[in-house]
mmCIF file of C-alpha atoms in Angstrom:
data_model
loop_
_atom_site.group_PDB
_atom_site.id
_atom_site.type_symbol
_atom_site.label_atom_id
_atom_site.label_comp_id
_atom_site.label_asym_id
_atom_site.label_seq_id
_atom_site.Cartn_x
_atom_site.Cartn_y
_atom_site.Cartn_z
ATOM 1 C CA UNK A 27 85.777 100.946 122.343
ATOM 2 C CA UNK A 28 87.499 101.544 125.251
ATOM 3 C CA UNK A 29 91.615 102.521 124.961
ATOM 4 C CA UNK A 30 93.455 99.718 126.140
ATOM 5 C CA UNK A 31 96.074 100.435 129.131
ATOM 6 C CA UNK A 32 99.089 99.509 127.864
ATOM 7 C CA UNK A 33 98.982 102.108 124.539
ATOM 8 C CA UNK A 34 99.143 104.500 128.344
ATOM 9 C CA UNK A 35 102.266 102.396 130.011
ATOM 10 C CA UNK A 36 104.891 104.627 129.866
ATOM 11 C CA UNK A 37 103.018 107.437 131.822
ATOM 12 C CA UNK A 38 100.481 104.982 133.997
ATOM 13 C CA UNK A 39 101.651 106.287 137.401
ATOM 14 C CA UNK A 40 101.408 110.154 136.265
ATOM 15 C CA UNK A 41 97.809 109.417 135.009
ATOM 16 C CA UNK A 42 96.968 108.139 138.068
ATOM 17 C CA UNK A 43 98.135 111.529 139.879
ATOM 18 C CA UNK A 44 96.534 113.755 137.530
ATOM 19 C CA UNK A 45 92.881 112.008 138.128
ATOM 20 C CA UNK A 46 93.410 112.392 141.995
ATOM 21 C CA UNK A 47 94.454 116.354 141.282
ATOM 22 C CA UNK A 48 91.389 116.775 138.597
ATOM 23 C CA UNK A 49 88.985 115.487 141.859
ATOM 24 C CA UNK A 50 90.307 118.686 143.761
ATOM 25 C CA UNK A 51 90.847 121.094 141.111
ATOM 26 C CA UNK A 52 87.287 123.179 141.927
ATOM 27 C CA UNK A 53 88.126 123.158 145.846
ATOM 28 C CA UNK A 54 86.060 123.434 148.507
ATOM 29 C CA UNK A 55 84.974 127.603 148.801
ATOM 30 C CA UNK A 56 82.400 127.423 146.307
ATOM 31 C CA UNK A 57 80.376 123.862 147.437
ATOM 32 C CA UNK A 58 77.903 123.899 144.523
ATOM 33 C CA UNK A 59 80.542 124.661 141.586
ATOM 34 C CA UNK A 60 82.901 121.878 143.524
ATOM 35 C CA UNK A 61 79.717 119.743 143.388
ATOM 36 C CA UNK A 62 79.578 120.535 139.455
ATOM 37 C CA UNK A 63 83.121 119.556 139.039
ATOM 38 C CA UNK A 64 83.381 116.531 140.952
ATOM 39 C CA UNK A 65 80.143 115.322 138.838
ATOM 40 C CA UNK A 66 82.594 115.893 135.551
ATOM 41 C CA UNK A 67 85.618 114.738 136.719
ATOM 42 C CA UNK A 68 84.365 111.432 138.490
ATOM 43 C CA UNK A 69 82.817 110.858 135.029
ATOM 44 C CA UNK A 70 85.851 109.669 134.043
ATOM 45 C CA UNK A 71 86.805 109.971 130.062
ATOM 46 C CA UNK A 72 89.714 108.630 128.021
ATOM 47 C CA UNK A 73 92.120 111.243 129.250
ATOM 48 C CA UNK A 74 93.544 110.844 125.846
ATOM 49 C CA UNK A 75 94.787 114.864 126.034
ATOM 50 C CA UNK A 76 96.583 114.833 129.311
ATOM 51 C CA UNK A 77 98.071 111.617 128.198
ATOM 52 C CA UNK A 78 99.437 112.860 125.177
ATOM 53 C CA UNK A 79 100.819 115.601 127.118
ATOM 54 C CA UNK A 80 102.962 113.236 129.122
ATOM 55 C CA UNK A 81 103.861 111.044 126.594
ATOM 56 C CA UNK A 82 105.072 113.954 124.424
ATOM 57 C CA UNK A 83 107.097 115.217 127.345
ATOM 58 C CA UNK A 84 109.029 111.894 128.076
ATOM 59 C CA UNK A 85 109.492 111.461 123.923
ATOM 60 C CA UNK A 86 111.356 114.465 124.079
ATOM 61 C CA UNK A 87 113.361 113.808 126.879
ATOM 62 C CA UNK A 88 116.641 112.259 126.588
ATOM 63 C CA UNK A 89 116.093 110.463 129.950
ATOM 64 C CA UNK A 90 112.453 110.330 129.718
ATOM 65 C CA UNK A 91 111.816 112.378 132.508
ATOM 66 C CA UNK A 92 108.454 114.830 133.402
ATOM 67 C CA UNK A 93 108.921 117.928 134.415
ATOM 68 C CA UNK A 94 106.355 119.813 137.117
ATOM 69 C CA UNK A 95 105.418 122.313 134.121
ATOM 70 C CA UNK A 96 104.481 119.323 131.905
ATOM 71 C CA UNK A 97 102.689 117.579 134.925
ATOM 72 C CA UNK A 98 100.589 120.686 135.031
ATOM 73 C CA UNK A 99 99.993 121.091 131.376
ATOM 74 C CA UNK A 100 98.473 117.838 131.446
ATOM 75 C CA UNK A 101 95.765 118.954 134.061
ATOM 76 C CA UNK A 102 95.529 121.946 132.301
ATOM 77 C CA UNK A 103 94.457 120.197 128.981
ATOM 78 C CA UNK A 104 91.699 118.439 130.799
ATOM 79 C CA UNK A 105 90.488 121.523 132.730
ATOM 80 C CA UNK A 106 90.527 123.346 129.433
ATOM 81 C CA UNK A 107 88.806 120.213 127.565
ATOM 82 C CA UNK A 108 86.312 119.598 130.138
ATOM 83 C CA UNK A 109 85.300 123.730 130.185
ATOM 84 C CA UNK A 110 84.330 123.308 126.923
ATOM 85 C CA UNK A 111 82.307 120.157 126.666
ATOM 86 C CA UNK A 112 80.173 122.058 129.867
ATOM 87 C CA UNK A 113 79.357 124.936 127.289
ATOM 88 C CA UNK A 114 79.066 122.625 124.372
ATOM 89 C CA UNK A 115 76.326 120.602 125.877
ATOM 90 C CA UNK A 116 74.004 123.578 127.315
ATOM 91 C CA UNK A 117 74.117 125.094 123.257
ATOM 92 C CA UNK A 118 73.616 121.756 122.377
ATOM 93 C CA UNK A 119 70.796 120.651 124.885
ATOM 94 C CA UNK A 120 72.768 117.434 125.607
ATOM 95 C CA UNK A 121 70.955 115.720 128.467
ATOM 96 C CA UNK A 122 73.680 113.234 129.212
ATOM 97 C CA UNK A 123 77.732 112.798 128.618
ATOM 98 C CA UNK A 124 80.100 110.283 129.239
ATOM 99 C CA UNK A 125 77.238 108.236 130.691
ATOM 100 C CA UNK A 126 75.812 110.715 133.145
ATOM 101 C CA UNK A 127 73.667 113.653 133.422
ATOM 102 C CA UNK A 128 74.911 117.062 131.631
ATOM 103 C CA UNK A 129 75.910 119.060 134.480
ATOM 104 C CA UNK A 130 72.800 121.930 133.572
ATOM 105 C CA UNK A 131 70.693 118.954 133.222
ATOM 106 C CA UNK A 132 71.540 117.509 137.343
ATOM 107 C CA UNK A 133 71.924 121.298 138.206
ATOM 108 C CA UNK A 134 70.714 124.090 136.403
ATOM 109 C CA UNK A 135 71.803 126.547 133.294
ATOM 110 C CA UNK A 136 73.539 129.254 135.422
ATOM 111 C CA UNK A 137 75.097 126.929 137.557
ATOM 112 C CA UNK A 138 76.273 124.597 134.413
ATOM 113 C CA UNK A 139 77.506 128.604 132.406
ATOM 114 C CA UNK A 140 79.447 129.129 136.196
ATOM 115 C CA UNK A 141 81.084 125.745 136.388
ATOM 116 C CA UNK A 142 81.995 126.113 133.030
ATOM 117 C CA UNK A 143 83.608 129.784 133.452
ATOM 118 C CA UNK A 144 85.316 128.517 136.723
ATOM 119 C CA UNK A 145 87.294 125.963 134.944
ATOM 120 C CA UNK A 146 88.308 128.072 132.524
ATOM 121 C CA UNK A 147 89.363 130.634 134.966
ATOM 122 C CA UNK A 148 91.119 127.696 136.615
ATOM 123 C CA UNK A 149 92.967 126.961 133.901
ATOM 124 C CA UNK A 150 94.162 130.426 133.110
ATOM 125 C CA UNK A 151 95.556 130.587 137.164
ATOM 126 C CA UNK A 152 97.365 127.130 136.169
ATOM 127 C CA UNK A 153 98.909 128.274 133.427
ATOM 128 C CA UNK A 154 100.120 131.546 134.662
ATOM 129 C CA UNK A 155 101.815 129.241 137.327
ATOM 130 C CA UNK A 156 103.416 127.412 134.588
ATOM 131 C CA UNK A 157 105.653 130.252 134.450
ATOM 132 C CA UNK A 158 107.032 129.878 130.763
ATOM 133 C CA UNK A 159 105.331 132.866 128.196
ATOM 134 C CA UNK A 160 105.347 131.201 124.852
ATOM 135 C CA UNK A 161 103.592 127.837 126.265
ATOM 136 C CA UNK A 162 101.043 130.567 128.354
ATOM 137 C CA UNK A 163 100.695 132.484 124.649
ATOM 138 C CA UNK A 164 99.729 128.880 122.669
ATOM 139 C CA UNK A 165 97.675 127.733 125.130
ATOM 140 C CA UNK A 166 95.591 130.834 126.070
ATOM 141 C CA UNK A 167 94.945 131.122 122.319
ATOM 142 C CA UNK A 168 92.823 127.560 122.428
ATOM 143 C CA UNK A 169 90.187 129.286 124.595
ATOM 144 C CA UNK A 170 90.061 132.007 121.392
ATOM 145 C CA UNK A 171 89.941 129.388 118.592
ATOM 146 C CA UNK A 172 87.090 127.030 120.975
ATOM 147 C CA UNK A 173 84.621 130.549 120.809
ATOM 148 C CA UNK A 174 85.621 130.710 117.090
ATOM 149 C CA UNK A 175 84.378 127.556 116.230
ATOM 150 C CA UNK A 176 81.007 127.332 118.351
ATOM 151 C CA UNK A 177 80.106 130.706 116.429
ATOM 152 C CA UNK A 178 81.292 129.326 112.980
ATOM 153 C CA UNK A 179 79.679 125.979 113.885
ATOM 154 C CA UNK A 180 76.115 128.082 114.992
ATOM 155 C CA UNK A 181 76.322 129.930 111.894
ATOM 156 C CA UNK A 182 76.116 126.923 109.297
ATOM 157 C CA UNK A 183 73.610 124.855 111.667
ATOM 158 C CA UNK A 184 71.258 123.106 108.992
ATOM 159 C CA UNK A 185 73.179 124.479 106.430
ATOM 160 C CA UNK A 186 74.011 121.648 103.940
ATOM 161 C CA UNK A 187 76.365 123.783 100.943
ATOM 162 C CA UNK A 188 79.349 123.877 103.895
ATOM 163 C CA UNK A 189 82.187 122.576 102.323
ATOM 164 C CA UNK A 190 84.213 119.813 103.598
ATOM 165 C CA UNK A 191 86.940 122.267 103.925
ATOM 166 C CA UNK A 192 84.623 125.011 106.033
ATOM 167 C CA UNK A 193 84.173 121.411 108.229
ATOM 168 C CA UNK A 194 87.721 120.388 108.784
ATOM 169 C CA UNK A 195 88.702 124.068 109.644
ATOM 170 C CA UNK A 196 85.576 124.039 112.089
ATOM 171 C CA UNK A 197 86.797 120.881 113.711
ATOM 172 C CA UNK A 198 90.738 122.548 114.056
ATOM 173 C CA UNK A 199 89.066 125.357 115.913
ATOM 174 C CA UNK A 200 86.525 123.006 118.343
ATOM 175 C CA UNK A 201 89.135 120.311 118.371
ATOM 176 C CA UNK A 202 92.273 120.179 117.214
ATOM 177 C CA UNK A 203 94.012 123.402 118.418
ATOM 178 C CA UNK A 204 93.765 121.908 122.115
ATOM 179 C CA UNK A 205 95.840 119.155 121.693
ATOM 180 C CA UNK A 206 97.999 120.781 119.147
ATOM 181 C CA UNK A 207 99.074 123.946 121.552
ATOM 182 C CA UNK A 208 99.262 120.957 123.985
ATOM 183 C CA UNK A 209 101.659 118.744 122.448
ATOM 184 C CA UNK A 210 103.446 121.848 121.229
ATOM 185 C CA UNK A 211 103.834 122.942 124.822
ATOM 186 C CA UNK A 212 104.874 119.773 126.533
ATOM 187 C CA UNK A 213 108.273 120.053 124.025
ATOM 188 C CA UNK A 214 108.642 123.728 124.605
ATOM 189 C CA UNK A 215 108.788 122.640 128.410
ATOM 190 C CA UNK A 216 111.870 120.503 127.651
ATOM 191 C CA UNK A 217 113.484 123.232 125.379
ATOM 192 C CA UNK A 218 113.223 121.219 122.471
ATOM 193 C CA UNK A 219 114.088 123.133 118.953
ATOM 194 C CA UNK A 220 112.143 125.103 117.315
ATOM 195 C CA UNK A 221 111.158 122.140 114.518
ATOM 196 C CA UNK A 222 110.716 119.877 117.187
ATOM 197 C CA UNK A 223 108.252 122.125 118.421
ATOM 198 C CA UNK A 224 106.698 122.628 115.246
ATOM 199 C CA UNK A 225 105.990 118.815 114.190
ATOM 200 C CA UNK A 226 104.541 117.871 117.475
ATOM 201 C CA UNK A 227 102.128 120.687 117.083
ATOM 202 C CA UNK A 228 100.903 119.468 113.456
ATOM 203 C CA UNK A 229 101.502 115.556 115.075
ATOM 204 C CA UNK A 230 98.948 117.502 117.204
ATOM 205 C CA UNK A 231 96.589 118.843 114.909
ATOM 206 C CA UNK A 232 96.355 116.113 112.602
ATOM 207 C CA UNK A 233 95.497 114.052 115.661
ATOM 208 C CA UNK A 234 92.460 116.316 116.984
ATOM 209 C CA UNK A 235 91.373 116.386 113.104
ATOM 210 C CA UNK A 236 90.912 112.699 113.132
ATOM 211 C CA UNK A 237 89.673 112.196 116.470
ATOM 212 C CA UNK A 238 86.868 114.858 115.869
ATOM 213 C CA UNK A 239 85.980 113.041 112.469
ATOM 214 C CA UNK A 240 86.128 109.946 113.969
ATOM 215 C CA UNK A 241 83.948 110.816 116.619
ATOM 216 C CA UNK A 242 81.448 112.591 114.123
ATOM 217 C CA UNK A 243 81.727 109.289 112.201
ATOM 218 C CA UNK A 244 80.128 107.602 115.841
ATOM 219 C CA UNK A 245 77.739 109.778 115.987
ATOM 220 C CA UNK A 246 76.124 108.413 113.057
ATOM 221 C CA UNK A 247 76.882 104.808 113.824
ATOM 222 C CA UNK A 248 77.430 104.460 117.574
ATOM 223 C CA UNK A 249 75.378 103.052 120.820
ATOM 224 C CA UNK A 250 74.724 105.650 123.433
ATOM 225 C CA UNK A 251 77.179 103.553 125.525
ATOM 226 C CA UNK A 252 80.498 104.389 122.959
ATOM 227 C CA UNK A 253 79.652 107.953 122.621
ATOM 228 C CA UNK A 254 78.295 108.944 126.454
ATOM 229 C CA UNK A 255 75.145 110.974 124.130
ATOM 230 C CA UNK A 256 72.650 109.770 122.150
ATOM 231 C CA UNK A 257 73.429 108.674 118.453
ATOM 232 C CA UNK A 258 72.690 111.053 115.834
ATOM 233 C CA UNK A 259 72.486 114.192 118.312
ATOM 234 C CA UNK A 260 74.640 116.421 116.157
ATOM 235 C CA UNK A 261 72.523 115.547 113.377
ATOM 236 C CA UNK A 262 69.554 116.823 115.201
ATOM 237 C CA UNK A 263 71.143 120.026 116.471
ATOM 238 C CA UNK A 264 72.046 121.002 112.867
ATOM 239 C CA UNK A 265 75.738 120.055 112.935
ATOM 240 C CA UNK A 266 76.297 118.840 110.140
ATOM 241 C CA UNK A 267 79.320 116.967 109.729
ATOM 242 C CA UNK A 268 81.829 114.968 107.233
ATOM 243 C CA UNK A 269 79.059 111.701 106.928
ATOM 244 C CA UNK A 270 76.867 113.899 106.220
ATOM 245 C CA UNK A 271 78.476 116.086 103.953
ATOM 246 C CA UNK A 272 79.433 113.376 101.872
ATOM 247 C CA UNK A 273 76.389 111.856 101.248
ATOM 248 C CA UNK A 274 74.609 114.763 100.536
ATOM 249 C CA UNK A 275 75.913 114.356 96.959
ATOM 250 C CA UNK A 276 74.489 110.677 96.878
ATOM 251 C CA UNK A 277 71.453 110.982 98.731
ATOM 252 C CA UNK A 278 69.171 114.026 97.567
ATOM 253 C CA UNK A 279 66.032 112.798 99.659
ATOM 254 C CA UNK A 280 68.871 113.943 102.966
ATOM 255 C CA UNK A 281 68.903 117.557 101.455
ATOM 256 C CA UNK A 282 65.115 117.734 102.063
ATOM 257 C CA UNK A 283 65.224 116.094 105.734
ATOM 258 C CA UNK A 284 67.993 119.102 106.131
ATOM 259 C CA UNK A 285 66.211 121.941 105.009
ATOM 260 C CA UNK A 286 63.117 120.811 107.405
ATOM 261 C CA UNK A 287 65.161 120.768 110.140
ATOM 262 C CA UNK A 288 64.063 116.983 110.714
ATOM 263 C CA UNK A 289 60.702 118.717 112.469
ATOM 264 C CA UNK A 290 58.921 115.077 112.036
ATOM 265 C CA UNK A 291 59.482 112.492 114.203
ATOM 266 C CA UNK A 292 61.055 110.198 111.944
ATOM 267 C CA UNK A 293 63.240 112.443 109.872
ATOM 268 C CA UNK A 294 66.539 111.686 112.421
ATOM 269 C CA UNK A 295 66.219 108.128 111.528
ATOM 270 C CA UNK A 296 65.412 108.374 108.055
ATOM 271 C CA UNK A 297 68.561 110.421 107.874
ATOM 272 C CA UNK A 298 70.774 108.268 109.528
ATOM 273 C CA UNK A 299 69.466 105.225 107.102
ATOM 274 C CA UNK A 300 70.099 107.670 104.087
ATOM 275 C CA UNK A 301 73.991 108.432 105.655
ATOM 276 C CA UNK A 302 74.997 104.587 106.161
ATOM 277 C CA UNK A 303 72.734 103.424 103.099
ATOM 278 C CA UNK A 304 75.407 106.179 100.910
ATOM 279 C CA UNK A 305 78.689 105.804 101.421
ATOM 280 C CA UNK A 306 79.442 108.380 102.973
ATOM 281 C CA UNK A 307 80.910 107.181 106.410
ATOM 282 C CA UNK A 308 83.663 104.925 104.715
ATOM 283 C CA UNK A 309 84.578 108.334 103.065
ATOM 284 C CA UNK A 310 84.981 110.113 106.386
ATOM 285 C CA UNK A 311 86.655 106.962 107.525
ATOM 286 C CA UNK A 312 88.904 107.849 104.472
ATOM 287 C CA UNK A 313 89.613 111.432 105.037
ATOM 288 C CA UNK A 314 90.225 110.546 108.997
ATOM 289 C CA UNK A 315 93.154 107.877 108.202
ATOM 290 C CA UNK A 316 94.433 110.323 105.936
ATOM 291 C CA UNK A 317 94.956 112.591 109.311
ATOM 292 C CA UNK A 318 96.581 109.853 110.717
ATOM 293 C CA UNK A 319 98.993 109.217 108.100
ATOM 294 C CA UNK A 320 100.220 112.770 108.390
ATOM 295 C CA UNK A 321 100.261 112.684 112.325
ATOM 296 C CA UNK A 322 102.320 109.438 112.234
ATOM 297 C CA UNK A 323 104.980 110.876 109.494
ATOM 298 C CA UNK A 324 105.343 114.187 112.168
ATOM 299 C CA UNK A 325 106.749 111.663 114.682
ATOM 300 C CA UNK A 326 109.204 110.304 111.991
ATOM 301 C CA UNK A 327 112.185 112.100 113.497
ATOM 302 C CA UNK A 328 111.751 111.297 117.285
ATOM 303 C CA UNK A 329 114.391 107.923 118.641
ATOM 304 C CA UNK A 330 112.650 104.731 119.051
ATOM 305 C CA UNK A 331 111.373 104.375 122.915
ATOM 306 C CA UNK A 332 108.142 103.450 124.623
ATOM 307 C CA UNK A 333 106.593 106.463 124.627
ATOM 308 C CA UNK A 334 107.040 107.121 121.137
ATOM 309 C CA UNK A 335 105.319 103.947 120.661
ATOM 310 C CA UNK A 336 102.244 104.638 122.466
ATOM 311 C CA UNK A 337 101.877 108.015 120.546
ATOM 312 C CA UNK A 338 102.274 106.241 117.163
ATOM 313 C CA UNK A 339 99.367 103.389 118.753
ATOM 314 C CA UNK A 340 97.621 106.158 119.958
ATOM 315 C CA UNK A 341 97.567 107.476 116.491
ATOM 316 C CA UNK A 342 96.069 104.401 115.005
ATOM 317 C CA UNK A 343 93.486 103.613 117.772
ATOM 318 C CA UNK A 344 91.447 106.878 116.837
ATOM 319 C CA UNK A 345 90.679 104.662 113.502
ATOM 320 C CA UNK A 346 89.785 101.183 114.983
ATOM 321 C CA UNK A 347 87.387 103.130 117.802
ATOM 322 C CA UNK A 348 84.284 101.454 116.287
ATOM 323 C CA UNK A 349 82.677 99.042 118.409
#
């Protein structure tokens, strides 16, 4: 389900520049890591990070305005975001995302672990540029919390007693930290109080929590066209996530398919029948709209305006993504 342009209005035109600056972000001195880059960044995405970067910067501004700090936030959120998904899909053997080739499946391994490194190294030179040490502290510390959860995610692979809790802390780590330090960061940039700051970062968190779910949630139900991999590939790397989770407790014949590591064939599918056939996606539906209720009541004390608006749509969209 694709967002729809107006919940992005009120920061349209800065979008617009950030995609242009994303196409030259890798330069031109290293052709084959430019080459990687380009690949990701021409990819496209929802730019739903950068754009809540903006939005939070012109909710906290009494005339709306975005400052060059919060302009290169936003970048920086993407840079940081797309890093990661370059690591995530060579431990997770991912052979395509966003509708195109992984970038160590068009290139290679070393050159898909380089790119990777050389946006996060980007990143790091942007923010140091940003000037400002508490935003540089809270957003270097997302790089930290994206290692901690791979590891904590690689340690329970196939490992069906995880609690739902172990999950959701998981998912803060992989997810949820980047666009909380984000949003947190595009207030500090306007010198916004220190409660300000603090309810945009849980706004923030309770955001990433539902997107991830949501997205886990997809991977049980969606077409290799919503997701940009192929349905049910966290289930076959071991990942197991809230749908699952909950239906362990309704379906035993799933804690067998589990503990085999789906090695037949079949065992993927007959999993994902088992997961839709129990219930247990309209409780991780559940637990993700209970995110959203507590990211919507963190924007309770910004004014009314347009941007406001699209964060509060933005909020609800992450529950209405099926398609």
């Amino acid at each position: 389900m694709a967002i729809s342009s107006s919940l992005f209005y009120p920061v349209e035109k800065e979008l617009y520049s950030l995609e242009t600056n994303l196409q030259a972000v890798a330069g031109t001195r290293h052709p084959i890591l430019y080459a990687a880059a380009k690949h990701l960044f021409e990819a496209g995405g929802k730019r739903v990070r950068p754009a809540l970067v903006l939005l939070v910067a012109k909710a906290t501004s009494e005339k709306q305005d975005i400052n060059t700090g919060q302009r290169r936030l936003a970048e920086i959120t993407e840079i940081i975001h797309t890093a990661s998904l370059v690591h995530d899909d060579i431990i997770d053997e991912c052979t395509t995302r966003r509708g195109v080739k992984t970038v160590h499946n068009l290139f290679n391994t070393k050159i898909a672990v380089l790119a990777g490194d050389f946006l996060f190294a980007q990143s790091s030179w942007y923010l140091a540029n940003i000037e400002n040490l508490a935003v540089v502290k809270a957003i270097s510390k997302v790089i930290t919390d994206f290692a901690e959860g791979e590891i904590r995610q690689g340690l329970v692979h196939f490992d069906p007693s995880i609690s739902i809790d172990a999950y959701i802390e998981k998912s803060f780590y992989k997810t949820a930290s980047l666009i909380a330090a984000s949003c947190r960061g595009a207030a500090m940039l306007n010198d916004s109080n220190t409660q300000v700051n603090h309810d945009l970062y849980l706004y923030g968190k309770h955001m990433g929590l539902a997107f991830q779910i949501m997205d886990d949630v997809l991977d049980i139900i969606g077409s290799t066209k919503s997701l940009g991999k192929p349905a049910g590939a966290d289930l076959a790397n071991g990942n197991l996530t809230s749908p699952i989770l909950f239906s362990l407790t309704q379906e035993p014949d799933l804690n067998n398919l589990i503990q085999r590591e789906f090695c037949n064939r079949t065992d993927v599918a007959s999993a994902l029948f088992l997961i839709k056939k129990s219930g247990g996606i309209t409780k991780a539906q559940d637990l993700a709209k209970e995110q959203v209720q507590a990211a919507l009541c963190c924007l309770q004390f910004l004014p009314k305006s347009a941007p406001v608006s699209s964060l509060k749509e933005l909020t609800h969209f992450i529950i209405t993504r099926l398609s």
